[in-house]
């Protein structure tokens, strides 16, 4: 359901005196739920700092994901936005957000729902749409995300960037989101860094990714065991790898299957057992990539070459793209049990790493 504040706009917007976030939490007896990995940010100086990283929000349209008790919400409203869409899954927070909505007439729309399933294609007015090649639209996504949601959500949104749908149907919509510090480091890691991962390639090939600053864990209530990174994303006009999202994701995931081994070891998992070595050699030679490099040492250019070479092989043999290495392992294991076999040590090691 949606709740809309009464219409009527104010020229120079300023929130009226309101209870503090701490008082809101007491008033509505709100408690962060550990199973939802919730952590509240009460310091409005920090919420202002997060919102500042989003860029110029005056007269902008903003979607805040998981506003909770509304700390960041206040900072967004104070920045003078035109419209603010709040998407909150936890019904306990709705009354406190309604209070904010009433304090900002005509500016706030509250949706009680799950951001992972919410249809962002209709979240904003059509007149805000821009061509992909233009400057980003006056639309921003901001959120202090629960840790359990942040990684699946950014992967989903990167897929949307690649297809230019979802929140990116309006153009190159910018995002300012929080992650565990380690995830923030992965998102921005350069070749050679120990933090370089699948997430690094998927994010950086589609977006300019900036690790803005780190918020110490003690700033949150309850205090999480890790610090929190604020990361800003701006979709690129041209992706660095010109291939479908699913193909890039499959190649990158395969390469990082065995991150401590030579990269050819992960590349092998793209191919069925029959002819695996020959096809792996063919791919590495076509892409002109040193098979003894570790996955985290590969540059974006080398990943692009690997994806392009793999695409060519899939075009020649479409069964390649639907091949699933894990499924092959499962079948081998099942056969082994049926034959009374205990399986081979290397297979067990591979399963552990997968």
mmCIF file of C-alpha atoms in Angstrom:
data_model
loop_
_atom_site.group_PDB
_atom_site.id
_atom_site.type_symbol
_atom_site.label_atom_id
_atom_site.label_comp_id
_atom_site.label_asym_id
_atom_site.label_seq_id
_atom_site.Cartn_x
_atom_site.Cartn_y
_atom_site.Cartn_z
ATOM 1 C CA UNK A 1 0.000 0.000 0.000
ATOM 2 C CA UNK A 2 1.060 3.641 -0.433
ATOM 3 C CA UNK A 3 0.605 6.575 1.889
ATOM 4 C CA UNK A 4 0.731 10.054 0.400
ATOM 5 C CA UNK A 5 1.110 13.244 2.395
ATOM 6 C CA UNK A 6 -1.452 15.955 1.772
ATOM 7 C CA UNK A 7 -0.615 18.033 -1.320
ATOM 8 C CA UNK A 8 0.906 21.488 -0.967
ATOM 9 C CA UNK A 9 4.495 22.619 -1.393
ATOM 10 C CA UNK A 10 6.681 25.038 0.489
ATOM 11 C CA UNK A 11 9.086 27.443 -1.191
ATOM 12 C CA UNK A 12 12.139 27.073 1.047
ATOM 13 C CA UNK A 13 11.777 23.721 2.783
ATOM 14 C CA UNK A 14 12.790 23.137 6.361
ATOM 15 C CA UNK A 15 11.540 20.350 8.606
ATOM 16 C CA UNK A 16 9.574 21.560 11.632
ATOM 17 C CA UNK A 17 10.790 20.576 15.123
ATOM 18 C CA UNK A 18 10.465 16.808 15.465
ATOM 19 C CA UNK A 19 11.340 14.164 18.055
ATOM 20 C CA UNK A 20 14.947 12.970 17.714
ATOM 21 C CA UNK A 21 15.592 9.597 16.060
ATOM 22 C CA UNK A 22 16.342 8.198 19.515
ATOM 23 C CA UNK A 23 12.988 9.492 20.780
ATOM 24 C CA UNK A 24 11.211 8.003 17.725
ATOM 25 C CA UNK A 25 12.791 4.627 18.533
ATOM 26 C CA UNK A 26 11.515 4.867 22.140
ATOM 27 C CA UNK A 27 8.129 6.285 21.154
ATOM 28 C CA UNK A 28 7.315 3.416 18.783
ATOM 29 C CA UNK A 29 9.304 0.850 20.809
ATOM 30 C CA UNK A 30 11.502 0.022 17.844
ATOM 31 C CA UNK A 31 14.231 -2.541 18.207
ATOM 32 C CA UNK A 32 16.799 -3.533 15.580
ATOM 33 C CA UNK A 33 16.193 -7.148 14.601
ATOM 34 C CA UNK A 34 19.364 -9.201 14.384
ATOM 35 C CA UNK A 35 17.804 -11.675 11.936
ATOM 36 C CA UNK A 36 17.184 -8.762 9.529
ATOM 37 C CA UNK A 37 20.728 -7.396 10.153
ATOM 38 C CA UNK A 38 19.271 -3.994 11.102
ATOM 39 C CA UNK A 39 21.475 -1.225 12.486
ATOM 40 C CA UNK A 40 20.231 2.312 13.168
ATOM 41 C CA UNK A 41 22.292 5.425 12.423
ATOM 42 C CA UNK A 42 21.287 8.127 14.914
ATOM 43 C CA UNK A 43 23.964 10.789 14.293
ATOM 44 C CA UNK A 44 22.416 13.332 11.905
ATOM 45 C CA UNK A 45 25.870 14.717 11.049
ATOM 46 C CA UNK A 46 26.727 11.311 9.584
ATOM 47 C CA UNK A 47 23.389 10.991 7.782
ATOM 48 C CA UNK A 48 23.978 14.471 6.304
ATOM 49 C CA UNK A 49 27.432 13.323 5.180
ATOM 50 C CA UNK A 50 25.964 10.242 3.440
ATOM 51 C CA UNK A 51 23.367 12.359 1.641
ATOM 52 C CA UNK A 52 26.039 14.864 0.573
ATOM 53 C CA UNK A 53 27.837 12.025 -1.288
ATOM 54 C CA UNK A 54 24.723 11.551 -3.445
ATOM 55 C CA UNK A 55 25.369 14.949 -5.069
ATOM 56 C CA UNK A 56 23.009 17.880 -5.665
ATOM 57 C CA UNK A 57 19.579 16.800 -4.425
ATOM 58 C CA UNK A 58 17.756 20.143 -4.560
ATOM 59 C CA UNK A 59 14.510 19.565 -6.505
ATOM 60 C CA UNK A 60 15.626 15.971 -7.232
ATOM 61 C CA UNK A 61 13.527 12.792 -6.989
ATOM 62 C CA UNK A 62 15.005 10.337 -4.486
ATOM 63 C CA UNK A 63 14.229 6.750 -3.537
ATOM 64 C CA UNK A 64 15.445 5.740 -0.093
ATOM 65 C CA UNK A 65 15.753 2.016 0.513
ATOM 66 C CA UNK A 66 15.066 0.763 4.041
ATOM 67 C CA UNK A 67 14.670 4.125 5.819
ATOM 68 C CA UNK A 68 14.033 2.442 9.195
ATOM 69 C CA UNK A 69 13.466 5.092 11.899
ATOM 70 C CA UNK A 70 14.196 7.850 9.357
ATOM 71 C CA UNK A 71 17.644 9.309 10.109
ATOM 72 C CA UNK A 72 18.829 9.501 6.496
ATOM 73 C CA UNK A 73 15.248 10.421 5.497
ATOM 74 C CA UNK A 74 15.513 13.684 7.461
ATOM 75 C CA UNK A 75 18.818 14.549 5.817
ATOM 76 C CA UNK A 76 17.363 13.880 2.341
ATOM 77 C CA UNK A 77 14.340 16.107 3.042
ATOM 78 C CA UNK A 78 16.600 18.850 4.429
ATOM 79 C CA UNK A 79 18.515 18.794 1.111
ATOM 80 C CA UNK A 80 15.398 20.239 -0.569
ATOM 81 C CA UNK A 81 14.253 17.297 -2.701
ATOM 82 C CA UNK A 82 11.169 17.530 -4.898
ATOM 83 C CA UNK A 83 9.852 14.044 -4.068
ATOM 84 C CA UNK A 84 11.025 11.268 -1.747
ATOM 85 C CA UNK A 85 9.914 7.660 -2.185
ATOM 86 C CA UNK A 86 10.490 5.497 0.903
ATOM 87 C CA UNK A 87 10.500 1.719 0.489
ATOM 88 C CA UNK A 88 10.354 -0.045 3.848
ATOM 89 C CA UNK A 89 9.803 -3.765 4.368
ATOM 90 C CA UNK A 90 9.387 -3.666 8.163
ATOM 91 C CA UNK A 91 5.875 -2.462 9.103
ATOM 92 C CA UNK A 92 7.073 -1.344 12.572
ATOM 93 C CA UNK A 93 8.773 1.702 11.010
ATOM 94 C CA UNK A 94 5.753 2.948 9.028
ATOM 95 C CA UNK A 95 4.154 5.094 11.818
ATOM 96 C CA UNK A 96 7.420 6.990 12.441
ATOM 97 C CA UNK A 97 7.854 7.553 8.702
ATOM 98 C CA UNK A 98 4.243 8.806 8.492
ATOM 99 C CA UNK A 99 5.169 11.422 11.082
ATOM 100 C CA UNK A 100 7.960 12.600 8.761
ATOM 101 C CA UNK A 101 5.579 12.521 5.809
ATOM 102 C CA UNK A 102 3.138 14.814 7.638
ATOM 103 C CA UNK A 103 6.002 17.191 8.476
ATOM 104 C CA UNK A 104 6.878 17.475 4.756
ATOM 105 C CA UNK A 105 3.520 17.977 3.002
ATOM 106 C CA UNK A 106 3.370 16.701 -0.575
ATOM 107 C CA UNK A 107 6.966 15.464 -0.598
ATOM 108 C CA UNK A 108 6.923 11.930 0.791
ATOM 109 C CA UNK A 109 5.435 8.693 -0.546
ATOM 110 C CA UNK A 110 5.755 5.572 1.628
ATOM 111 C CA UNK A 111 5.640 2.074 0.178
ATOM 112 C CA UNK A 112 5.470 -0.886 2.540
ATOM 113 C CA UNK A 113 7.243 -3.525 0.472
ATOM 114 C CA UNK A 114 10.430 -5.403 -0.401
ATOM 115 C CA UNK A 115 12.967 -3.556 -2.559
ATOM 116 C CA UNK A 116 14.064 -6.876 -4.100
ATOM 117 C CA UNK A 117 10.626 -7.315 -5.686
ATOM 118 C CA UNK A 118 9.428 -3.689 -5.990
ATOM 119 C CA UNK A 119 8.943 -2.551 -9.617
ATOM 120 C CA UNK A 120 11.214 0.486 -9.937
ATOM 121 C CA UNK A 121 10.155 1.053 -13.569
ATOM 122 C CA UNK A 122 7.151 3.063 -12.387
ATOM 123 C CA UNK A 123 8.700 4.702 -9.331
ATOM 124 C CA UNK A 124 9.334 8.117 -10.893
ATOM 125 C CA UNK A 125 7.545 10.509 -13.313
ATOM 126 C CA UNK A 126 8.132 9.782 -17.013
ATOM 127 C CA UNK A 127 9.242 13.347 -17.776
ATOM 128 C CA UNK A 128 12.462 12.713 -15.788
ATOM 129 C CA UNK A 129 13.708 10.174 -18.353
ATOM 130 C CA UNK A 130 16.964 10.956 -20.130
ATOM 131 C CA UNK A 131 18.867 9.270 -22.935
ATOM 132 C CA UNK A 132 21.584 6.917 -21.704
ATOM 133 C CA UNK A 133 24.287 9.073 -23.325
ATOM 134 C CA UNK A 134 23.059 12.227 -21.525
ATOM 135 C CA UNK A 135 23.987 13.385 -18.042
ATOM 136 C CA UNK A 136 22.388 11.258 -15.284
ATOM 137 C CA UNK A 137 18.710 12.045 -14.597
ATOM 138 C CA UNK A 138 17.613 13.999 -11.536
ATOM 139 C CA UNK A 139 16.922 10.708 -9.776
ATOM 140 C CA UNK A 140 18.940 9.197 -6.934
ATOM 141 C CA UNK A 141 18.800 5.985 -4.916
ATOM 142 C CA UNK A 142 20.077 6.244 -1.345
ATOM 143 C CA UNK A 143 20.092 3.607 1.363
ATOM 144 C CA UNK A 144 21.623 2.321 4.567
ATOM 145 C CA UNK A 145 21.108 -1.297 3.546
ATOM 146 C CA UNK A 146 20.886 -4.277 5.911
ATOM 147 C CA UNK A 147 24.008 -6.406 5.301
ATOM 148 C CA UNK A 148 21.874 -9.427 4.369
ATOM 149 C CA UNK A 149 20.327 -7.496 1.455
ATOM 150 C CA UNK A 150 23.170 -5.304 0.176
ATOM 151 C CA UNK A 151 25.093 -7.785 -2.014
ATOM 152 C CA UNK A 152 22.104 -9.507 -3.718
ATOM 153 C CA UNK A 153 20.536 -6.085 -4.264
ATOM 154 C CA UNK A 154 23.596 -4.515 -5.904
ATOM 155 C CA UNK A 155 24.000 -7.589 -8.169
ATOM 156 C CA UNK A 156 20.324 -7.241 -9.150
ATOM 157 C CA UNK A 157 20.780 -3.519 -9.857
ATOM 158 C CA UNK A 158 23.983 -4.100 -11.843
ATOM 159 C CA UNK A 159 21.951 -6.495 -14.001
ATOM 160 C CA UNK A 160 19.414 -3.676 -14.430
ATOM 161 C CA UNK A 161 22.225 -1.273 -15.422
ATOM 162 C CA UNK A 162 23.386 -3.750 -18.075
ATOM 163 C CA UNK A 163 19.849 -4.098 -19.491
ATOM 164 C CA UNK A 164 18.950 -0.434 -18.862
ATOM 165 C CA UNK A 165 15.746 -1.389 -17.094
ATOM 166 C CA UNK A 166 14.418 -1.184 -13.522
ATOM 167 C CA UNK A 167 15.561 2.104 -11.933
ATOM 168 C CA UNK A 168 17.799 2.674 -14.990
ATOM 169 C CA UNK A 169 14.912 2.931 -17.436
ATOM 170 C CA UNK A 170 15.154 6.665 -16.635
ATOM 171 C CA UNK A 171 18.830 6.845 -17.654
ATOM 172 C CA UNK A 172 22.055 6.531 -15.669
ATOM 173 C CA UNK A 173 20.459 6.791 -12.219
ATOM 174 C CA UNK A 174 23.058 7.297 -9.467
ATOM 175 C CA UNK A 175 23.174 5.240 -6.267
ATOM 176 C CA UNK A 176 24.670 5.981 -2.834
ATOM 177 C CA UNK A 177 24.559 2.891 -0.627
ATOM 178 C CA UNK A 178 26.123 1.423 2.505
ATOM 179 C CA UNK A 179 27.932 -1.923 2.671
ATOM 180 C CA UNK A 180 30.126 -3.793 5.111
ATOM 181 C CA UNK A 181 33.576 -2.215 4.863
ATOM 182 C CA UNK A 182 34.997 -5.402 3.314
ATOM 183 C CA UNK A 183 32.295 -5.437 0.609
ATOM 184 C CA UNK A 184 32.980 -1.754 -0.105
ATOM 185 C CA UNK A 185 36.658 -2.610 -0.567
ATOM 186 C CA UNK A 186 35.770 -5.444 -2.955
ATOM 187 C CA UNK A 187 33.536 -3.172 -5.027
ATOM 188 C CA UNK A 188 36.409 -0.735 -5.623
ATOM 189 C CA UNK A 189 39.442 -3.098 -5.574
ATOM 190 C CA UNK A 190 42.056 -2.719 -8.332
ATOM 191 C CA UNK A 191 43.935 -5.571 -10.106
ATOM 192 C CA UNK A 192 46.484 -7.131 -7.762
ATOM 193 C CA UNK A 193 44.513 -6.300 -4.611
ATOM 194 C CA UNK A 194 43.639 -9.198 -2.317
ATOM 195 C CA UNK A 195 40.090 -7.787 -2.203
ATOM 196 C CA UNK A 196 39.699 -8.083 -5.996
ATOM 197 C CA UNK A 197 36.692 -10.336 -6.600
ATOM 198 C CA UNK A 198 33.709 -11.115 -8.803
ATOM 199 C CA UNK A 199 31.982 -8.066 -7.291
ATOM 200 C CA UNK A 200 34.890 -5.798 -8.356
ATOM 201 C CA UNK A 201 34.588 -6.789 -12.030
ATOM 202 C CA UNK A 202 30.788 -6.793 -12.199
ATOM 203 C CA UNK A 203 30.543 -3.332 -10.604
ATOM 204 C CA UNK A 204 33.497 -1.637 -12.325
ATOM 205 C CA UNK A 205 32.711 -2.848 -15.827
ATOM 206 C CA UNK A 206 29.283 -1.176 -15.609
ATOM 207 C CA UNK A 207 29.794 1.792 -13.245
ATOM 208 C CA UNK A 208 32.198 4.340 -11.892
ATOM 209 C CA UNK A 209 32.432 3.123 -8.286
ATOM 210 C CA UNK A 210 33.714 5.377 -5.508
ATOM 211 C CA UNK A 211 34.345 4.294 -1.925
ATOM 212 C CA UNK A 212 33.424 7.625 -0.300
ATOM 213 C CA UNK A 213 34.172 7.137 3.392
ATOM 214 C CA UNK A 214 33.944 4.627 6.241
ATOM 215 C CA UNK A 215 31.576 4.933 9.208
ATOM 216 C CA UNK A 216 32.897 3.253 12.372
ATOM 217 C CA UNK A 217 30.683 0.493 13.712
ATOM 218 C CA UNK A 218 30.180 2.282 17.045
ATOM 219 C CA UNK A 219 28.157 4.998 15.258
ATOM 220 C CA UNK A 220 25.327 2.475 14.791
ATOM 221 C CA UNK A 221 22.789 1.099 17.255
ATOM 222 C CA UNK A 222 23.232 -1.762 17.915
ATOM 223 C CA UNK A 223 26.921 -1.683 17.092
ATOM 224 C CA UNK A 224 27.720 -4.143 14.247
ATOM 225 C CA UNK A 225 30.906 -6.204 14.396
ATOM 226 C CA UNK A 226 32.240 -4.427 11.294
ATOM 227 C CA UNK A 227 32.675 -0.878 10.028
ATOM 228 C CA UNK A 228 30.468 0.404 7.212
ATOM 229 C CA UNK A 229 31.508 1.843 3.826
ATOM 230 C CA UNK A 230 29.484 4.430 1.892
ATOM 231 C CA UNK A 231 29.793 3.682 -1.850
ATOM 232 C CA UNK A 232 28.624 5.842 -4.782
ATOM 233 C CA UNK A 233 27.781 4.364 -8.218
ATOM 234 C CA UNK A 234 27.354 6.186 -11.531
ATOM 235 C CA UNK A 235 26.534 3.910 -14.501
ATOM 236 C CA UNK A 236 28.978 4.225 -17.419
ATOM 237 C CA UNK A 237 27.764 5.351 -20.847
ATOM 238 C CA UNK A 238 29.530 2.318 -22.359
ATOM 239 C CA UNK A 239 30.194 -0.841 -20.317
ATOM 240 C CA UNK A 240 33.813 -1.965 -20.338
ATOM 241 C CA UNK A 241 32.730 -5.452 -21.440
ATOM 242 C CA UNK A 242 30.255 -5.385 -24.343
ATOM 243 C CA UNK A 243 28.555 -8.702 -23.617
ATOM 244 C CA UNK A 244 25.258 -9.738 -21.948
ATOM 245 C CA UNK A 245 25.245 -9.505 -18.153
ATOM 246 C CA UNK A 246 24.652 -13.261 -17.698
ATOM 247 C CA UNK A 247 27.627 -14.175 -19.896
ATOM 248 C CA UNK A 248 30.007 -11.751 -18.133
ATOM 249 C CA UNK A 249 28.743 -12.948 -14.747
ATOM 250 C CA UNK A 250 29.311 -16.603 -15.693
ATOM 251 C CA UNK A 251 32.886 -16.028 -16.915
ATOM 252 C CA UNK A 252 33.837 -13.843 -13.944
ATOM 253 C CA UNK A 253 32.250 -16.246 -11.439
ATOM 254 C CA UNK A 254 34.121 -19.167 -13.022
ATOM 255 C CA UNK A 255 37.478 -17.363 -12.974
ATOM 256 C CA UNK A 256 37.091 -16.611 -9.260
ATOM 257 C CA UNK A 257 35.976 -20.174 -8.349
ATOM 258 C CA UNK A 258 39.552 -20.937 -7.337
ATOM 259 C CA UNK A 259 40.913 -17.494 -6.514
ATOM 260 C CA UNK A 260 44.203 -18.775 -5.060
ATOM 261 C CA UNK A 261 45.006 -20.978 -8.050
ATOM 262 C CA UNK A 262 46.074 -20.069 -11.593
ATOM 263 C CA UNK A 263 43.216 -18.468 -13.531
ATOM 264 C CA UNK A 264 43.068 -21.331 -16.085
ATOM 265 C CA UNK A 265 41.828 -23.558 -13.251
ATOM 266 C CA UNK A 266 38.631 -21.529 -12.942
ATOM 267 C CA UNK A 267 38.308 -21.119 -16.724
ATOM 268 C CA UNK A 268 38.213 -24.924 -17.016
ATOM 269 C CA UNK A 269 34.875 -24.930 -15.183
ATOM 270 C CA UNK A 270 33.263 -23.231 -18.206
ATOM 271 C CA UNK A 271 33.586 -26.454 -20.207
ATOM 272 C CA UNK A 272 32.271 -30.036 -19.956
ATOM 273 C CA UNK A 273 34.761 -32.725 -18.907
ATOM 274 C CA UNK A 274 34.921 -34.078 -22.452
ATOM 275 C CA UNK A 275 37.342 -31.764 -24.280
ATOM 276 C CA UNK A 276 37.823 -29.486 -21.255
ATOM 277 C CA UNK A 277 41.609 -29.084 -21.530
ATOM 278 C CA UNK A 278 41.575 -28.428 -25.263
ATOM 279 C CA UNK A 279 38.801 -25.839 -25.029
ATOM 280 C CA UNK A 280 40.440 -24.100 -22.073
ATOM 281 C CA UNK A 281 43.691 -23.794 -24.045
ATOM 282 C CA UNK A 282 41.742 -22.489 -27.043
ATOM 283 C CA UNK A 283 40.020 -19.828 -24.924
ATOM 284 C CA UNK A 284 43.233 -18.690 -23.218
ATOM 285 C CA UNK A 285 45.076 -18.463 -26.539
ATOM 286 C CA UNK A 286 42.260 -16.572 -28.301
ATOM 287 C CA UNK A 287 42.039 -14.129 -25.397
ATOM 288 C CA UNK A 288 45.857 -13.897 -25.163
ATOM 289 C CA UNK A 289 45.753 -14.190 -21.364
ATOM 290 C CA UNK A 290 48.598 -15.725 -19.340
ATOM 291 C CA UNK A 291 47.043 -18.890 -17.791
ATOM 292 C CA UNK A 292 49.394 -18.683 -14.777
ATOM 293 C CA UNK A 293 48.016 -15.354 -13.538
ATOM 294 C CA UNK A 294 45.885 -15.512 -10.393
ATOM 295 C CA UNK A 295 42.253 -14.353 -10.789
ATOM 296 C CA UNK A 296 42.801 -11.179 -8.739
ATOM 297 C CA UNK A 297 45.727 -10.177 -11.005
ATOM 298 C CA UNK A 298 43.621 -10.002 -14.179
ATOM 299 C CA UNK A 299 42.852 -6.549 -15.580
ATOM 300 C CA UNK A 300 39.474 -5.409 -16.901
ATOM 301 C CA UNK A 301 40.913 -5.624 -20.425
ATOM 302 C CA UNK A 302 41.844 -9.286 -19.872
ATOM 303 C CA UNK A 303 38.365 -10.079 -18.562
ATOM 304 C CA UNK A 304 36.914 -8.383 -21.638
ATOM 305 C CA UNK A 305 39.058 -10.567 -23.922
ATOM 306 C CA UNK A 306 38.049 -13.707 -22.018
ATOM 307 C CA UNK A 307 34.345 -12.806 -22.286
ATOM 308 C CA UNK A 308 34.634 -11.999 -26.000
ATOM 309 C CA UNK A 309 36.474 -15.271 -26.708
ATOM 310 C CA UNK A 310 33.948 -17.277 -24.658
ATOM 311 C CA UNK A 311 31.056 -15.580 -26.508
ATOM 312 C CA UNK A 312 32.581 -16.642 -29.832
ATOM 313 C CA UNK A 313 32.835 -20.254 -28.625
ATOM 314 C CA UNK A 314 29.215 -20.161 -27.375
ATOM 315 C CA UNK A 315 28.041 -18.840 -30.742
ATOM 316 C CA UNK A 316 29.737 -21.838 -32.391
ATOM 317 C CA UNK A 317 28.396 -24.295 -29.783
ATOM 318 C CA UNK A 318 25.257 -22.963 -27.956
ATOM 319 C CA UNK A 319 25.285 -25.909 -25.519
ATOM 320 C CA UNK A 320 28.368 -24.353 -23.892
ATOM 321 C CA UNK A 321 26.511 -21.435 -22.358
ATOM 322 C CA UNK A 322 23.968 -23.666 -20.590
ATOM 323 C CA UNK A 323 26.676 -25.997 -19.267
ATOM 324 C CA UNK A 324 26.767 -25.980 -15.439
ATOM 325 C CA UNK A 325 29.956 -27.240 -13.797
ATOM 326 C CA UNK A 326 28.307 -27.650 -10.389
ATOM 327 C CA UNK A 327 25.596 -29.791 -11.931
ATOM 328 C CA UNK A 328 28.283 -31.955 -13.548
ATOM 329 C CA UNK A 329 29.964 -32.386 -10.149
ATOM 330 C CA UNK A 330 26.647 -33.350 -8.556
ATOM 331 C CA UNK A 331 25.986 -35.949 -11.227
ATOM 332 C CA UNK A 332 29.477 -37.423 -10.785
ATOM 333 C CA UNK A 333 28.969 -37.588 -7.040
ATOM 334 C CA UNK A 334 25.570 -39.298 -7.450
ATOM 335 C CA UNK A 335 27.089 -41.820 -9.855
ATOM 336 C CA UNK A 336 29.882 -42.434 -7.375
ATOM 337 C CA UNK A 337 27.389 -43.205 -4.589
ATOM 338 C CA UNK A 338 25.407 -45.526 -6.837
ATOM 339 C CA UNK A 339 28.587 -47.435 -7.677
ATOM 340 C CA UNK A 340 29.591 -47.570 -4.030
ATOM 341 C CA UNK A 341 32.488 -45.214 -4.728
ATOM 342 C CA UNK A 342 33.738 -42.768 -2.096
ATOM 343 C CA UNK A 343 34.714 -40.207 -4.768
ATOM 344 C CA UNK A 344 38.136 -38.829 -5.555
ATOM 345 C CA UNK A 345 39.987 -36.370 -3.285
ATOM 346 C CA UNK A 346 40.219 -33.649 -5.956
ATOM 347 C CA UNK A 347 36.472 -33.719 -6.511
ATOM 348 C CA UNK A 348 35.854 -33.270 -2.797
ATOM 349 C CA UNK A 349 38.309 -30.339 -2.684
ATOM 350 C CA UNK A 350 36.557 -28.692 -5.648
ATOM 351 C CA UNK A 351 33.165 -29.112 -3.998
ATOM 352 C CA UNK A 352 34.476 -27.545 -0.799
ATOM 353 C CA UNK A 353 35.792 -24.530 -2.704
ATOM 354 C CA UNK A 354 32.558 -24.170 -4.673
#
